[in-house]
Each structure stands twice: as structure tokens, then as C-alpha cells.
Amino acid sequence: MQIVRNVPDLRAARAALTDGGRARLALVPTMGALHEGHLSLVRAAREAGHVVAASIFVNPTQFGPNEDFTRYPRDPERDCALLAEAGCALAWLPEVSTMYPPGDATSVEVAGLSVVLEGAVRPGHYRGVATVVVKLLGQVRPDAAYFGEKDWQQVQVIRRVAADLFLPVEIVVGPTLREKDGLAMSSRNRYLDPADRARAPLLHQVLHRVRAALRDGEPAAAALAAGRRALAEGGFIVDYLELVDAGTLAPLTAPDDGARLLAAARLGTTRLLDTVAV
Ligand code: PAF
């Protein structure tokens, strides 16, 4: 696997790996601290016949002032070894000064989708995500980009950007990978102390309970309120637990074909996200 850290090397590596653009290239954008979920995206892209590139960049613009940017886990050597083992051909590790050079003045703002749910709790977060993803896509110019289902709202924001800006890239979503007890894999799970780690699977269990209640015909407001209560009783501080349309993220009062439950809740200082289709 080639590891590149500047744009000219990236361009040269891309040309060589794609045989001058003849082979299809996929990008798996990451912030590092890789887990099986990321690696499953690399494998899925390979199985789809792509040469695979992954980026590792802890993007400062998607973290709020009191968030975990400085303590976000960084271990590029381990990450690169895992990527190579999973069959990744190229690792793109840009510096902050490459992504945001002096004079940088452009950002990507997605109205609507960016300001609800996660966007309401973390103002500016999706501006940072959309901006860095557009930059990464412009640098790597992949035919496809792979993202994890767990960050469902992020995927909808990125799909919107790709459609609105006519970006020539297919956005592919890989399923959430889970620990044996159901906890969705996330780089932030490593922040959990043993007591919170033991509580954490409740988030997934509650999503399943709420889904079952909705499928049994319980009114959404009551099912969601019971879910929020169960999480609070289990030690979580609930940021949101909502039933929404999977594409528009508009709140739903009853499940329909495209309905999804989206949740974010905190255990101590660790925020956990999860989602299930209803
Ligand atoms: O999902 C992530 O890890 C990040 O939000 C992404 C898409 C790599 C952008 O920094």
C-alpha cells in the first residue's frame, strides 16, 4: 500500500493505480482510529471491483469548540497496517495545512438536513463534514465513496452535496458493524470506561424495543417517549431519539416505508450514535 501525504504524490499514485483512469477507484474517507466497520467498507469496495484508497484526516472543522478534536485517537501507523491488510492500495494522509491552506475561504453548507438532529446539537458540524468530503473527493477523484450507515444523517448530507454539486461519484453505504453485545462500532467507543461500556448496548436495545412497539401499532410519540425514558434510566443523557423519514430526515408521527429511528445519547463525556430502519 502506498502512503501519500501531499497532493502531487496523490495525483501520481492515483494515475498509476488506476492505469491512467482505466481502473475504477473507490475512496473510504476516515478520521483514523479504524475499526472493523471501516475495514468492512474497504473490503466491500474491493469486492465491488474497485482499487481502494482510504483517507485518514482528523478534520478540525467538524469539531465544535468544546468537543474532542485534540483528544481524538490518532494512530496512523496502526491504521495504515490495518488498511494494507484489508486490501487498500492507497492511504491519503494530508496535513491540516494541505486541506485548509492559508487563504482558504470556501465551505459547503447544506440547508435543512444539516441543522436538524445531530446538526442541532453540534452547530457547524455538517458544514465541516461537507466541506472536507468535497475537498477529499476533489483531491482523490474516486468513482465511488463509501460511508458507514451508523452516521445516517452524514450520509444524507453527503448524498445531497453530491447531487446538488453534480459530483461524478457514487455514494455507497455499508451496514453498521456491531460488537457481540450489539453496540455499534465507533472510534469513540474506546473513550468508555468499563461501567459505561457495560451500559452502552442499551442504546441499540432501546432502538429495537421502540421499533417493535411501532410495528405493533403503538403511537410513535408514546414509543419514543418510553425509549427516551429507558435510556435516561439506564444512565444516558439523551440528545435525541426520533422517528424520521430516511431521506429527508423530517420527523414522522407514524412509521412508513422509509422510516428510520435515529438516536444520539451520552454516557459521561462519550456520545454514542445509532440508527435502525423501521
Ligand atoms: O465519518 C467520518 O469519519 C468523518 O465525518 C468523515 C466522513 C471522514 C469526514 O471527516
Short mmCIF file of C-alpha atoms and ligand atoms in Angstrom, two decimals:
data_model
loop_
_atom_site.label_atom_id
_atom_site.label_comp_id
_atom_site.label_asym_id
_atom_site.label_seq_id
_atom_site.Cartn_x
_atom_site.Cartn_y
_atom_site.Cartn_z
CA MET A 1 0.00 0.00 0.00
CA GLN A 2 1.27 3.45 -0.89
CA ILE A 3 1.08 6.13 1.78
CA VAL A 4 0.97 9.67 0.43
CA ARG A 5 0.96 12.97 2.28
CA ASN A 6 0.88 15.68 -0.41
CA VAL A 7 -1.28 16.41 -3.44
CA PRO A 8 1.36 15.92 -6.19
CA ASP A 9 2.20 12.45 -4.80
CA LEU A 10 -1.50 11.68 -4.54
CA ARG A 11 -2.07 12.59 -8.20
CA ALA A 12 0.87 10.44 -9.32
CA ALA A 13 -0.25 7.49 -7.19
CA ARG A 14 -3.80 7.81 -8.45
CA ALA A 15 -2.71 7.81 -12.09
CA ALA A 16 -0.51 4.74 -11.59
CA LEU A 17 -3.07 2.76 -9.55
CA THR A 18 -5.95 3.41 -11.92
CA ASP A 19 -3.83 2.81 -15.01
CA GLY A 20 -4.42 6.38 -16.15
CA GLY A 21 -8.10 6.33 -15.14
CA ARG A 22 -9.00 2.92 -16.64
CA ALA A 23 -9.49 1.09 -13.31
CA ARG A 24 -12.34 2.18 -11.03
CA LEU A 25 -11.25 3.85 -7.81
CA ALA A 26 -13.16 3.97 -4.52
CA LEU A 27 -12.45 6.23 -1.56
CA VAL A 28 -13.16 5.34 2.06
CA PRO A 29 -12.90 8.65 3.94
CA THR A 30 -11.98 8.19 7.61
CA MET A 31 -10.64 10.10 10.59
CA GLY A 32 -8.46 7.12 11.54
CA ALA A 33 -8.78 5.15 14.81
CA LEU A 34 -10.01 2.45 12.49
CA HIS A 35 -12.26 -0.42 13.50
CA GLU A 36 -13.88 -3.33 11.68
CA GLY A 37 -16.63 -1.01 10.38
CA HIS A 38 -14.09 1.00 8.36
CA LEU A 39 -12.30 -2.13 7.20
CA SER A 40 -15.58 -3.69 6.06
CA LEU A 41 -16.04 -0.66 3.78
CA VAL A 42 -12.59 -1.23 2.28
CA ARG A 43 -13.43 -4.90 1.69
CA ALA A 44 -16.84 -4.06 0.21
CA ALA A 45 -15.24 -1.60 -2.21
CA ARG A 46 -12.70 -4.20 -3.24
CA GLU A 47 -15.40 -6.81 -3.73
CA ALA A 48 -17.21 -4.32 -5.98
CA GLY A 49 -14.10 -4.33 -8.18
CA HIS A 50 -12.54 -1.03 -7.12
CA VAL A 51 -8.97 -0.12 -6.47
CA VAL A 52 -9.36 1.27 -2.95
CA ALA A 53 -7.98 4.44 -1.41
CA ALA A 54 -8.66 5.49 2.18
CA SER A 55 -8.09 8.90 3.67
CA ILE A 56 -7.08 9.44 7.28
CA PHE A 57 -7.66 13.02 8.37
CA VAL A 58 -8.96 14.25 11.72
CA ASN A 59 -10.89 17.17 10.34
CA PRO A 60 -10.76 20.16 12.73
CA THR A 61 -13.68 22.00 11.14
CA GLN A 62 -16.25 19.35 12.09
CA PHE A 63 -15.48 19.57 15.81
CA GLY A 64 -17.12 22.20 18.00
CA PRO A 65 -15.01 24.33 20.39
CA ASN A 66 -15.70 22.06 23.39
CA GLU A 67 -15.52 18.76 21.53
CA ASP A 68 -12.84 16.06 21.41
CA PHE A 69 -10.65 17.25 18.50
CA THR A 70 -7.41 17.31 20.50
CA ARG A 71 -8.01 14.00 22.25
CA TYR A 72 -9.46 12.20 19.21
CA PRO A 73 -7.42 8.97 18.98
CA ARG A 74 -4.61 9.12 16.42
CA ASP A 75 -2.52 6.10 15.45
CA PRO A 76 -1.70 6.37 11.74
CA GLU A 77 0.84 3.53 11.80
CA ARG A 78 -1.67 1.03 13.17
CA ASP A 79 -4.36 2.38 10.83
CA CYS A 80 -2.12 2.01 7.76
CA ALA A 81 -1.22 -1.56 8.73
CA LEU A 82 -4.94 -2.42 9.04
CA LEU A 83 -5.76 -0.76 5.73
CA ALA A 84 -2.98 -2.62 3.94
CA GLU A 85 -4.17 -5.91 5.40
CA ALA A 86 -7.74 -5.19 4.23
CA GLY A 87 -6.51 -4.70 0.67
CA CYS A 88 -6.37 -0.92 0.48
CA ALA A 89 -3.97 0.25 -2.26
CA LEU A 90 -3.51 3.87 -1.24
CA ALA A 91 -3.62 5.76 2.05
CA TRP A 92 -4.05 9.53 1.82
CA LEU A 93 -2.82 11.31 4.95
CA PRO A 94 -2.98 15.05 4.31
CA GLU A 95 -1.82 17.71 6.76
CA VAL A 96 -4.27 20.33 8.08
CA SER A 97 -2.29 22.93 6.05
CA THR A 98 -2.96 20.94 2.87
CA MET A 99 -6.69 20.70 3.48
CA TYR A 100 -7.03 24.27 4.76
CA PRO A 101 -4.16 26.29 3.26
CA PRO A 102 -3.71 29.99 4.04
CA GLY A 103 -6.42 31.95 2.29
CA ASP A 104 -8.86 29.02 2.27
CA ALA A 105 -12.28 30.67 2.08
CA THR A 106 -14.78 28.15 0.75
CA SER A 107 -17.12 25.99 2.75
CA VAL A 108 -20.07 23.80 1.84
CA GLU A 109 -23.32 24.41 3.64
CA VAL A 110 -26.27 22.06 3.18
CA ALA A 111 -29.52 23.74 4.24
CA GLY A 112 -32.20 21.77 6.07
CA LEU A 113 -30.52 18.40 6.53
CA SER A 114 -27.54 19.98 8.30
CA VAL A 115 -29.36 21.80 11.05
CA VAL A 116 -31.64 19.10 12.48
CA LEU A 117 -30.85 16.25 14.91
CA GLU A 118 -27.05 15.95 15.06
CA GLY A 119 -26.74 19.33 13.37
CA ALA A 120 -28.90 21.00 16.02
CA VAL A 121 -26.78 19.54 18.83
CA ARG A 122 -23.49 20.23 17.03
CA PRO A 123 -23.89 23.53 15.12
CA GLY A 124 -21.49 23.75 12.19
CA HIS A 125 -20.62 20.05 12.31
CA TYR A 126 -22.05 19.19 8.89
CA ARG A 127 -20.54 22.30 7.29
CA GLY A 128 -17.18 20.85 8.36
CA VAL A 129 -18.08 17.36 7.14
CA ALA A 130 -19.49 18.50 3.79
CA THR A 131 -16.54 20.81 3.17
CA VAL A 132 -13.87 18.23 3.92
CA VAL A 133 -15.64 15.50 1.95
CA VAL A 134 -15.89 17.75 -1.12
CA LYS A 135 -12.18 18.54 -0.75
CA LEU A 136 -11.29 14.83 -0.41
CA LEU A 137 -13.42 13.92 -3.42
CA GLY A 138 -11.77 16.70 -5.45
CA GLN A 139 -8.31 15.51 -4.47
CA VAL A 140 -8.79 11.75 -4.92
CA ARG A 141 -11.44 11.89 -7.69
CA PRO A 142 -12.90 8.46 -6.89
CA ASP A 143 -15.67 6.79 -8.88
CA ALA A 144 -17.32 5.75 -5.60
CA ALA A 145 -17.09 6.82 -1.97
CA TYR A 146 -18.03 4.50 0.91
CA PHE A 147 -19.60 5.61 4.20
CA GLY A 148 -21.00 3.76 7.23
CA GLU A 149 -24.73 3.52 7.88
CA LYS A 150 -24.30 4.40 11.59
CA ASP A 151 -23.75 8.04 10.63
CA TRP A 152 -27.02 8.06 8.70
CA GLN A 153 -27.51 11.81 8.75
CA GLN A 154 -23.96 12.33 7.49
CA VAL A 155 -24.72 10.03 4.56
CA GLN A 156 -27.85 12.03 3.68
CA VAL A 157 -25.90 15.30 3.85
CA ILE A 158 -23.18 13.90 1.59
CA ARG A 159 -25.71 12.46 -0.88
CA ARG A 160 -27.36 15.90 -1.05
CA VAL A 161 -24.00 17.60 -1.70
CA ALA A 162 -23.06 15.08 -4.39
CA ALA A 163 -26.41 15.53 -6.13
CA ASP A 164 -26.56 19.32 -5.80
CA LEU A 165 -22.98 19.88 -7.00
CA PHE A 166 -23.21 17.23 -9.75
CA LEU A 167 -20.21 15.42 -8.30
CA PRO A 168 -19.34 12.43 -10.50
CA VAL A 169 -19.20 9.96 -7.63
CA GLU A 170 -21.41 7.13 -6.44
CA ILE A 171 -22.14 7.30 -2.71
CA VAL A 172 -22.24 3.78 -1.25
CA VAL A 173 -23.43 2.94 2.27
CA GLY A 174 -22.09 -0.04 4.21
CA PRO A 175 -24.02 -1.64 7.10
CA THR A 176 -23.28 -0.82 10.74
CA LEU A 177 -20.94 -3.36 12.27
CA ARG A 178 -21.65 -4.24 15.89
CA GLU A 179 -19.85 -5.69 18.85
CA LYS A 180 -21.20 -9.04 20.09
CA ASP A 181 -23.47 -7.23 22.59
CA GLY A 182 -24.98 -5.03 19.87
CA LEU A 183 -23.02 -1.80 20.45
CA ALA A 184 -22.41 -0.11 17.11
CA MET A 185 -18.67 0.03 16.35
CA SER A 186 -17.28 3.53 16.64
CA SER A 187 -13.85 5.06 17.13
CA ARG A 188 -15.27 6.85 20.18
CA ASN A 189 -16.22 3.59 21.97
CA ARG A 190 -12.67 3.47 23.30
CA TYR A 191 -13.47 6.52 25.47
CA LEU A 192 -15.97 4.44 27.50
CA ASP A 193 -14.84 3.37 30.96
CA PRO A 194 -15.78 -0.23 31.92
CA ALA A 195 -19.01 0.81 33.70
CA ASP A 196 -20.22 2.91 30.75
CA ARG A 197 -19.09 0.25 28.28
CA ALA A 198 -21.36 -2.21 30.11
CA ARG A 199 -24.29 0.25 29.83
CA ALA A 200 -23.66 1.19 26.19
CA PRO A 201 -25.54 -1.70 24.42
CA LEU A 202 -28.78 -0.35 25.90
CA LEU A 203 -28.86 2.24 23.09
CA HIS A 204 -29.20 -0.47 20.47
CA GLN A 205 -31.64 -2.46 22.64
CA VAL A 206 -33.88 0.56 23.07
CA LEU A 207 -33.94 1.20 19.31
CA HIS A 208 -35.08 -2.39 18.83
CA ARG A 209 -37.73 -2.04 21.54
CA VAL A 210 -39.09 1.18 20.03
CA ARG A 211 -39.13 -0.38 16.58
CA ALA A 212 -41.05 -3.40 17.89
CA ALA A 213 -43.57 -1.10 19.62
CA LEU A 214 -44.05 0.90 16.40
CA ARG A 215 -44.54 -2.28 14.40
CA ASP A 216 -47.14 -3.37 16.96
CA GLY A 217 -49.04 -0.17 16.24
CA GLU A 218 -48.10 1.84 19.34
CA PRO A 219 -48.33 5.61 18.63
CA ALA A 220 -44.88 6.98 17.76
CA ALA A 221 -44.94 9.71 20.43
CA ALA A 222 -45.56 7.15 23.18
CA ALA A 223 -43.00 4.64 21.86
CA LEU A 224 -40.33 7.34 21.54
CA ALA A 225 -41.08 8.76 25.00
CA ALA A 226 -40.75 5.27 26.50
CA GLY A 227 -37.45 4.79 24.66
CA ARG A 228 -36.05 8.10 25.93
CA ARG A 229 -37.15 7.22 29.46
CA ALA A 230 -35.48 3.80 29.29
CA LEU A 231 -32.23 5.41 28.13
CA ALA A 232 -32.32 8.01 30.90
CA GLU A 233 -32.98 5.27 33.46
CA GLY A 234 -30.01 3.38 32.02
CA GLY A 235 -27.67 6.30 32.73
CA PHE A 236 -27.74 8.03 29.31
CA ILE A 237 -28.30 11.72 28.67
CA VAL A 238 -30.43 11.64 25.53
CA ASP A 239 -29.66 14.23 22.85
CA TYR A 240 -32.38 12.85 20.56
CA LEU A 241 -34.33 9.72 19.76
CA GLU A 242 -36.56 10.39 16.76
CA LEU A 243 -38.56 8.65 14.07
CA VAL A 244 -37.74 10.30 10.76
CA ASP A 245 -38.01 9.88 7.02
CA ALA A 246 -34.79 8.15 5.96
CA GLY A 247 -34.11 10.55 3.08
CA THR A 248 -35.37 13.96 4.22
CA LEU A 249 -34.94 13.34 7.98
CA ALA A 250 -38.31 15.03 8.51
CA PRO A 251 -39.98 13.84 11.73
CA LEU A 252 -42.72 11.22 11.29
CA THR A 253 -45.72 10.69 13.51
CA ALA A 254 -46.11 7.10 12.30
CA PRO A 255 -43.76 4.69 10.54
CA ASP A 256 -43.94 4.43 6.76
CA ASP A 257 -41.83 2.58 4.17
CA GLY A 258 -38.79 4.81 4.51
CA ALA A 259 -38.92 5.35 8.27
CA ARG A 260 -35.83 5.24 10.46
CA LEU A 261 -35.05 5.68 14.12
CA LEU A 262 -32.06 7.92 14.82
CA ALA A 263 -30.57 8.32 18.27
CA ALA A 264 -27.69 10.10 19.96
CA ALA A 265 -27.08 9.84 23.67
CA ARG A 266 -24.25 10.47 26.07
CA LEU A 267 -22.64 8.28 28.69
CA GLY A 268 -20.38 10.54 30.70
CA THR A 269 -18.48 12.56 28.09
CA THR A 270 -18.88 9.96 25.33
CA ARG A 271 -21.55 10.50 22.69
CA LEU A 272 -22.94 7.41 21.01
CA LEU A 273 -24.99 7.35 17.81
CA ASP A 274 -27.13 4.56 16.48
CA THR A 275 -29.87 4.02 13.93
CA VAL A 276 -32.19 1.30 12.67
CA ALA A 277 -34.56 1.10 9.75
CA VAL A 278 -38.17 0.66 10.85
O1 PAF B 1 -17.31 9.77 9.31
C1 PAF B 1 -16.18 10.28 9.46
O2 PAF B 1 -15.23 9.64 9.90
C2 PAF B 1 -15.97 11.73 9.05
O3 PAF B 1 -17.07 12.50 9.35
C3 PAF B 1 -15.54 11.89 7.58
C4 PAF B 1 -16.64 11.45 6.63
C5 PAF B 1 -14.28 11.09 7.31
C6 PAF B 1 -15.25 13.36 7.29
O4 PAF B 1 -14.23 13.85 8.10
#
